[in-house]
Amino acid sequence: MRNWLLDPLPGFRLVSSMWFFWLFLLFCSSGPFIEAKCKFPAIFNFGDSNSDTGGFWAAFPAERSPFGMTYFKKPAGRASDGRLVIDFLAQALGLPFLSPYLKSIGSDFRHGANFATLASTVLLPNTSLFVTGISPFSLGIQLNQIKDLKAKVLEPNHYGNLPPPNIFSEALYTIDIGQNDFTSNLNAIGIEGVKQYLPQVASQIAWTIKELYDMGGRNFMVFNLAPIGCFPAFLTELHHNISDLDEYGCMISYNNAVVDYNNMLNETLHQVLDTLQHASVIHVDTHSVKLELFRHPKNHGLLYGTKACCGHGGGAYNFDPEVFCGNSKVIDGINITSTACEDPQNYVSWDGIHATEAANKIIAWAVLGDSYSHPSFPLSKLCDLKPIG
């Protein structure tokens, strides 16, 4: 039997040309918020920087340009030059962009909320943000936040832009987290060290789904981990030999470890689904989509796979761990600034760790197309998908 995690973009060979044409029209149209007829009136998202729409920077204001330069024309709380996959998903379902739960000004939770924050982990961190950069808002904290939100919604005289009580049973729940659990200690303890606690990561995600189910949730999409062995930041920082690079310039051992985790996560999700009645628990294989983009960027309208748009140093990766995107630092008496390229639409990687809007759009395209959902979860049949540009 084919291992779908090791077969990049199998759906690209299965989806008909007419389906591609329809999706092309979907993505080429414009409009940030067009109300749609949809099974899901809201999205509740849990995650890290891959889906944070402003929670971290609401808690710790310090965001700067060039983040947000492509779509928002200013920093917008996202670790990208523009929109994230969760933004495109919301647009396609006819929903507004998700308000961060931690943002106190201008938030509207009538169509859901985003509990994701940059640098978050599944497991409770045993260190401080100011020591290692790991967010205090782990998945367990994010779960407590949605429980707090529901409690406020159920109050007799609740106020503000809150959703109706039935929203928790009708919403789509998305979970995109685990990358920081995998990478935060990787350089120090190696792959085998990280593997020791990855079963806890998968189990914690499963437990969270059960808790959300008890709150009324019935539809869950869980995104698996990206091929971190192709990220410019990790190609620069992680220990590896030339012999560990594949023909595309990605680190074989690290990517194989990610595949092992994704297979374990898939099995764990199957097990939790067997315990939940009338629920959908979907493993979304965005790993395969991202791997294809890193390997063959030109096949998808991009130019650069393992080179960051926003960085410093040039070369094959354009990533400098001393000067992250948008930052400046004096090194050897010289003021160094990490700047953005002029054409982020040609890059897979925005800043060495996160994807560009162009790559996120392609990933969202794949998610909406259903070929990467296991079991099948055809959003096009559950919602009148709306144009996103």
Coordinates of C-alpha atoms in Angstrom, one line a residue:
M1 CA 0.0 0.0 0.0
R2 CA 1.3 3.5 -0.9
N3 CA 2.5 5.6 1.9
W4 CA 0.8 8.9 1.1
L5 CA 3.2 10.9 3.3
L6 CA 6.1 9.8 1.2
D7 CA 4.5 10.4 -2.2
P8 CA 4.6 14.2 -2.8
L9 CA 1.4 15.7 -4.2
P10 CA -0.4 12.5 -5.1
G11 CA -3.6 14.6 -5.5
F12 CA -2.0 16.6 -8.3
R13 CA -2.2 13.5 -10.4
L14 CA -5.7 12.6 -9.3
V15 CA -7.5 15.9 -9.6
S16 CA -9.1 16.5 -13.0
S17 CA -8.2 19.4 -15.2
M18 CA -11.7 20.8 -14.8
W19 CA -11.2 20.9 -11.1
F20 CA -8.0 22.7 -11.5
F21 CA -9.6 25.2 -13.8
W22 CA -12.4 25.9 -11.2
L23 CA -9.9 26.3 -8.4
F24 CA -7.8 28.7 -10.7
L25 CA -10.9 30.9 -11.0
L26 CA -11.5 30.7 -7.3
F27 CA -8.0 31.9 -6.5
C28 CA -7.7 34.6 -9.2
S29 CA -10.8 36.4 -8.1
S30 CA -10.6 39.0 -5.4
G31 CA -12.5 40.0 -2.2
P32 CA -11.4 39.7 1.4
F33 CA -14.8 38.9 2.8
I34 CA -17.7 37.6 0.8
E35 CA -20.5 35.9 2.8
A36 CA -21.1 32.4 1.7
K37 CA -23.6 29.6 2.2
C38 CA -21.5 27.2 4.3
K39 CA -21.9 24.3 6.8
F40 CA -19.4 26.1 9.0
P41 CA -20.4 29.6 10.3
A42 CA -17.1 29.9 12.2
I43 CA -13.6 28.7 12.5
F44 CA -11.7 28.2 15.8
N45 CA -8.0 27.9 15.2
F46 CA -5.2 26.6 17.4
G47 CA -1.6 26.8 16.5
D48 CA 1.7 28.6 16.3
S49 CA 3.3 31.2 13.9
N50 CA 2.1 29.3 10.9
S51 CA -1.5 30.4 11.6
D52 CA -1.1 33.2 14.1
T53 CA -3.0 36.3 12.8
G54 CA -1.8 38.7 15.5
G55 CA -2.1 37.0 18.9
F56 CA 1.6 37.1 19.8
W57 CA 2.1 40.7 18.8
A58 CA -1.0 41.7 20.7
A59 CA 0.5 40.3 23.8
F60 CA 4.1 41.5 23.1
P61 CA 3.9 44.5 20.7
A62 CA 7.1 44.8 18.7
E63 CA 6.3 43.8 15.2
R64 CA 8.0 45.7 12.4
S65 CA 8.3 45.9 8.6
P66 CA 8.7 44.3 6.1
F67 CA 6.2 41.8 7.5
G68 CA 2.8 42.2 5.8
M69 CA 4.3 44.1 2.9
T70 CA 2.5 42.2 0.1
Y71 CA -1.2 42.1 1.0
F72 CA -1.7 44.3 4.1
K73 CA 1.0 46.8 3.1
K74 CA 2.0 47.0 6.8
P75 CA 2.7 44.6 9.7
A76 CA -0.5 42.6 10.4
G77 CA 0.5 40.2 13.1
R78 CA 1.4 37.5 10.6
A79 CA 4.8 35.8 10.2
S80 CA 4.7 36.3 6.4
D81 CA 4.7 39.0 3.8
G82 CA 0.9 38.6 3.5
R83 CA -1.9 36.1 4.2
L84 CA -1.6 32.7 5.8
V85 CA -3.3 29.4 4.9
I86 CA -5.9 30.1 7.6
D87 CA -6.7 33.5 6.0
F88 CA -7.3 31.9 2.6
L89 CA -9.4 29.2 4.3
A90 CA -11.6 31.8 6.0
Q91 CA -12.0 33.7 2.8
A92 CA -13.0 30.6 0.8
L93 CA -15.6 29.8 3.4
G94 CA -17.0 33.3 3.2
L95 CA -15.8 34.3 6.6
P96 CA -13.8 37.4 7.7
F97 CA -10.2 37.0 8.8
L98 CA -10.1 35.4 12.3
S99 CA -9.5 37.9 15.1
P100 CA -6.8 36.9 17.6
Y101 CA -8.2 36.0 21.0
L102 CA -5.5 38.0 22.7
K103 CA -6.2 41.2 20.7
S104 CA -8.3 43.5 22.9
I105 CA -9.0 46.3 20.3
G106 CA -11.1 45.7 17.2
S107 CA -11.7 42.0 17.6
D108 CA -14.9 40.3 16.4
F109 CA -15.5 36.8 17.5
R110 CA -18.9 36.3 15.9
H111 CA -17.4 34.0 13.2
G112 CA -14.8 32.3 15.4
A113 CA -11.5 33.1 17.0
N114 CA -7.8 32.5 16.5
F115 CA -6.0 31.2 19.6
A116 CA -2.7 30.6 17.8
T117 CA 0.4 32.5 18.8
L118 CA 3.9 32.6 17.3
A119 CA 6.4 30.2 19.0
S120 CA 3.7 28.1 20.7
T121 CA 4.2 24.5 21.5
V122 CA 1.9 21.5 22.0
L123 CA 3.5 20.6 25.3
L124 CA 3.6 23.0 28.2
P125 CA 7.0 24.9 28.0
N126 CA 9.4 24.5 30.9
T127 CA 11.2 27.7 30.1
S128 CA 10.5 31.4 29.6
L129 CA 9.8 33.3 26.4
F130 CA 12.6 35.7 27.4
V131 CA 15.1 32.8 27.7
T132 CA 14.4 30.6 24.8
G133 CA 11.8 32.4 22.7
I134 CA 9.1 29.8 23.3
S135 CA 5.6 31.3 23.8
P136 CA 3.8 30.8 27.1
F137 CA 0.6 30.1 25.1
S138 CA 0.9 26.4 24.6
L139 CA -1.9 24.3 23.2
G140 CA -3.3 23.6 26.7
I141 CA -3.5 27.4 27.4
Q142 CA -5.2 27.9 24.1
L143 CA -7.7 25.2 25.0
N144 CA -8.4 27.0 28.3
Q145 CA -8.9 30.2 26.3
I146 CA -11.7 28.8 24.2
K147 CA -13.3 27.3 27.3
D148 CA -13.2 30.8 28.8
L149 CA -14.7 32.2 25.6
K150 CA -17.6 29.7 25.7
A151 CA -18.3 30.5 29.4
K152 CA -18.6 34.2 28.5
V153 CA -20.9 33.4 25.5
L154 CA -23.2 31.4 27.8
E155 CA -23.5 34.2 30.3
P156 CA -27.1 35.7 30.4
N157 CA -26.1 39.2 29.5
H158 CA -22.9 38.8 27.5
Y159 CA -21.6 41.8 25.7
G160 CA -19.3 42.6 22.8
N161 CA -18.9 40.9 19.4
L162 CA -19.4 37.3 20.6
P163 CA -20.9 34.4 18.7
P164 CA -24.2 32.7 19.5
P165 CA -24.0 29.7 21.9
N166 CA -24.6 27.1 19.1
I167 CA -21.5 28.2 17.3
F168 CA -19.3 25.7 19.2
S169 CA -21.1 22.7 17.7
E170 CA -21.3 24.1 14.2
A171 CA -17.8 25.5 13.8
L172 CA -14.8 24.1 12.0
Y173 CA -11.8 23.5 14.3
T174 CA -8.4 23.7 12.8
I175 CA -5.2 22.7 14.6
D176 CA -1.7 23.6 13.1
I177 CA 0.9 23.2 15.8
G178 CA 3.9 21.0 16.8
Q179 CA 6.7 22.5 14.7
N180 CA 8.2 24.2 17.7
D181 CA 8.0 21.0 19.8
F182 CA 10.0 19.4 17.1
T183 CA 12.6 22.1 16.4
S184 CA 13.2 24.0 19.6
N185 CA 15.7 21.6 21.1
L186 CA 16.7 19.8 17.9
N187 CA 20.2 21.2 17.7
A188 CA 20.9 20.4 21.3
I189 CA 19.5 16.9 21.7
G190 CA 19.4 15.7 18.1
I191 CA 16.7 13.7 16.3
E192 CA 16.8 10.7 18.6
G193 CA 16.4 13.0 21.6
V194 CA 13.4 14.8 20.1
K195 CA 11.7 11.5 19.2
Q196 CA 11.5 10.6 22.8
Y197 CA 8.7 13.1 23.5
L198 CA 7.0 13.2 20.1
P199 CA 4.4 10.6 21.2
Q200 CA 3.4 13.0 23.9
V201 CA 2.9 15.7 21.3
A202 CA 0.6 13.5 19.2
S203 CA -1.3 12.3 22.3
Q204 CA -1.8 15.9 23.6
I205 CA -3.3 16.9 20.2
A206 CA -5.7 13.9 20.5
W207 CA -6.6 14.8 24.1
T208 CA -7.3 18.4 23.0
I209 CA -9.7 17.1 20.3
K210 CA -11.5 15.1 22.9
E211 CA -11.9 18.1 25.1
L212 CA -13.2 20.2 22.2
Y213 CA -15.6 17.4 21.3
D214 CA -16.9 17.5 24.9
M215 CA -17.5 21.3 24.3
G216 CA -19.6 20.5 21.3
G217 CA -17.0 20.5 18.5
R218 CA -17.6 17.9 15.7
N219 CA -15.4 18.8 12.8
F220 CA -11.6 19.0 13.2
M221 CA -8.8 19.5 10.6
V222 CA -5.3 18.8 11.9
F223 CA -2.4 19.9 9.8
N224 CA 0.8 17.8 9.9
L225 CA 4.4 19.0 10.2
A226 CA 6.3 20.6 7.3
P227 CA 9.6 19.2 5.9
I228 CA 11.8 21.3 8.2
G229 CA 14.9 19.8 6.5
C230 CA 14.2 22.1 3.5
F231 CA 13.8 25.3 5.6
P232 CA 16.6 27.9 4.9
A233 CA 16.9 28.6 8.7
F234 CA 17.5 24.9 9.6
L235 CA 19.7 24.3 6.7
T236 CA 21.9 27.0 8.1
E237 CA 21.6 26.2 11.8
L238 CA 21.2 22.4 12.2
H239 CA 24.2 20.0 12.2
H240 CA 24.4 18.0 9.0
N241 CA 26.9 16.6 6.5
I242 CA 26.8 17.2 2.7
S243 CA 25.9 13.5 2.4
D244 CA 22.7 14.2 4.3
L245 CA 21.4 16.5 1.5
D246 CA 19.2 15.1 -1.1
E247 CA 19.2 16.1 -4.8
Y248 CA 16.9 19.1 -3.9
G249 CA 19.2 20.4 -1.2
C250 CA 17.1 19.2 1.7
M251 CA 18.3 17.3 4.8
I252 CA 17.3 13.7 4.5
S253 CA 17.5 12.7 8.1
Y254 CA 15.5 15.6 9.5
N255 CA 12.8 15.2 6.8
N256 CA 12.6 11.4 7.5
A257 CA 12.1 12.2 11.2
V258 CA 9.2 14.5 10.3
V259 CA 7.6 11.8 8.2
D260 CA 7.9 9.4 11.1
Y261 CA 6.1 11.9 13.4
N262 CA 3.4 12.6 10.7
N263 CA 2.7 8.9 10.4
M264 CA 2.4 8.6 14.1
L265 CA 0.1 11.6 14.3
N266 CA -2.1 10.1 11.5
E267 CA -2.4 6.8 13.5
T268 CA -3.2 8.7 16.7
L269 CA -5.9 10.7 15.0
H270 CA -7.5 7.5 13.6
Q271 CA -7.5 6.1 17.1
V272 CA -9.2 9.2 18.6
L273 CA -11.8 9.2 15.8
D274 CA -12.8 5.7 16.7
T275 CA -13.8 7.0 20.2
L276 CA -15.9 9.9 19.0
Q277 CA -19.4 9.6 17.6
H278 CA -20.6 11.7 14.7
A279 CA -17.3 13.5 14.4
S280 CA -14.8 14.2 11.6
V281 CA -11.1 14.2 12.5
I282 CA -9.1 15.0 9.4
H283 CA -5.4 14.7 9.0
V284 CA -4.4 17.3 6.4
D285 CA -1.2 16.4 4.6
T286 CA 0.3 19.9 4.0
H287 CA 3.7 18.3 4.4
S288 CA 3.5 16.8 0.9
V289 CA 2.4 20.1 -0.6
K290 CA 5.3 22.0 1.1
L291 CA 7.8 19.4 0.1
E292 CA 6.7 19.6 -3.5
L293 CA 7.1 23.4 -3.4
F294 CA 10.6 23.2 -2.0
R295 CA 11.6 20.6 -4.5
H296 CA 10.0 22.0 -7.6
P297 CA 9.2 25.7 -7.1
K298 CA 9.3 26.5 -10.8
N299 CA 6.6 23.9 -11.5
H300 CA 4.2 26.0 -9.4
G301 CA 5.0 29.5 -10.6
L302 CA 7.8 30.2 -8.1
L303 CA 11.6 30.5 -8.5
Y304 CA 13.3 29.9 -5.2
G305 CA 12.7 26.9 -2.9
T306 CA 15.4 26.8 -0.1
K307 CA 16.3 30.5 -0.2
A308 CA 14.6 33.1 2.0
C309 CA 13.2 36.3 0.6
C310 CA 13.7 38.3 3.8
G311 CA 17.1 37.7 5.3
H312 CA 20.8 38.7 5.3
G313 CA 23.9 37.2 3.8
G314 CA 22.7 36.1 0.4
G315 CA 24.1 32.8 -0.8
A316 CA 22.1 29.7 -1.2
Y317 CA 19.9 30.3 1.9
N318 CA 20.0 34.1 2.6
F319 CA 19.5 33.4 6.3
D320 CA 21.6 34.8 9.1
P321 CA 20.7 33.5 12.6
E322 CA 22.3 36.7 14.1
V323 CA 19.9 39.0 12.2
F324 CA 16.4 37.9 11.6
C325 CA 14.0 39.4 9.0
G326 CA 13.3 43.1 9.7
N327 CA 16.0 43.4 12.4
S328 CA 19.2 45.3 12.6
K329 CA 22.3 44.5 14.6
V330 CA 25.9 45.9 14.9
I331 CA 28.3 43.1 14.1
D332 CA 32.1 43.9 14.2
G333 CA 31.3 47.6 14.2
I334 CA 29.0 47.4 11.1
N335 CA 25.3 47.9 11.3
I336 CA 23.6 44.9 9.5
T337 CA 20.0 44.9 8.5
S338 CA 18.0 41.9 7.4
T339 CA 15.8 43.1 4.5
A340 CA 13.2 41.7 2.2
C341 CA 13.5 40.9 -1.5
E342 CA 11.5 42.9 -4.0
D343 CA 9.7 39.8 -5.4
P344 CA 8.3 37.6 -2.5
Q345 CA 5.8 36.2 -5.0
N346 CA 8.8 34.2 -6.4
Y347 CA 9.8 32.5 -3.1
V348 CA 8.5 29.6 -1.1
S349 CA 10.2 30.8 2.1
W350 CA 9.6 34.3 3.5
D351 CA 12.1 34.6 6.3
G352 CA 13.8 31.2 6.4
I353 CA 11.1 29.6 8.6
H354 CA 7.7 30.8 7.4
A355 CA 6.1 30.6 4.0
T356 CA 5.4 33.5 1.7
E357 CA 1.8 34.5 0.8
A358 CA 2.4 33.0 -2.6
A359 CA 3.3 29.6 -1.1
N360 CA 0.5 29.8 1.4
K361 CA -2.0 30.3 -1.4
I362 CA -0.8 27.2 -3.1
I363 CA -1.0 25.2 0.1
A364 CA -4.6 26.5 0.7
W365 CA -5.5 25.6 -2.8
A366 CA -4.4 22.0 -2.0
V367 CA -6.3 22.0 1.3
L368 CA -9.5 23.1 -0.4
G369 CA -9.1 20.6 -3.2
D370 CA -9.4 17.7 -0.6
S371 CA -6.8 15.4 -2.1
Y372 CA -4.6 15.9 1.0
S373 CA -7.4 15.2 3.6
H374 CA -7.4 11.8 5.2
P375 CA -10.2 10.7 5.4
S376 CA -11.8 12.7 2.6
F377 CA -13.3 16.1 3.7
P378 CA -14.6 17.8 0.6
L379 CA -15.0 21.4 1.6
S380 CA -16.4 22.2 -1.8
K381 CA -19.4 20.0 -1.1
L382 CA -19.9 21.4 2.5
C383 CA -19.6 25.0 1.5
D384 CA -20.2 27.3 -1.5
L385 CA -16.5 28.2 -1.7
K386 CA -16.0 31.9 -2.4
P387 CA -13.3 33.6 -4.5
I388 CA -10.1 34.6 -2.8
G389 CA -7.4 36.7 -4.4

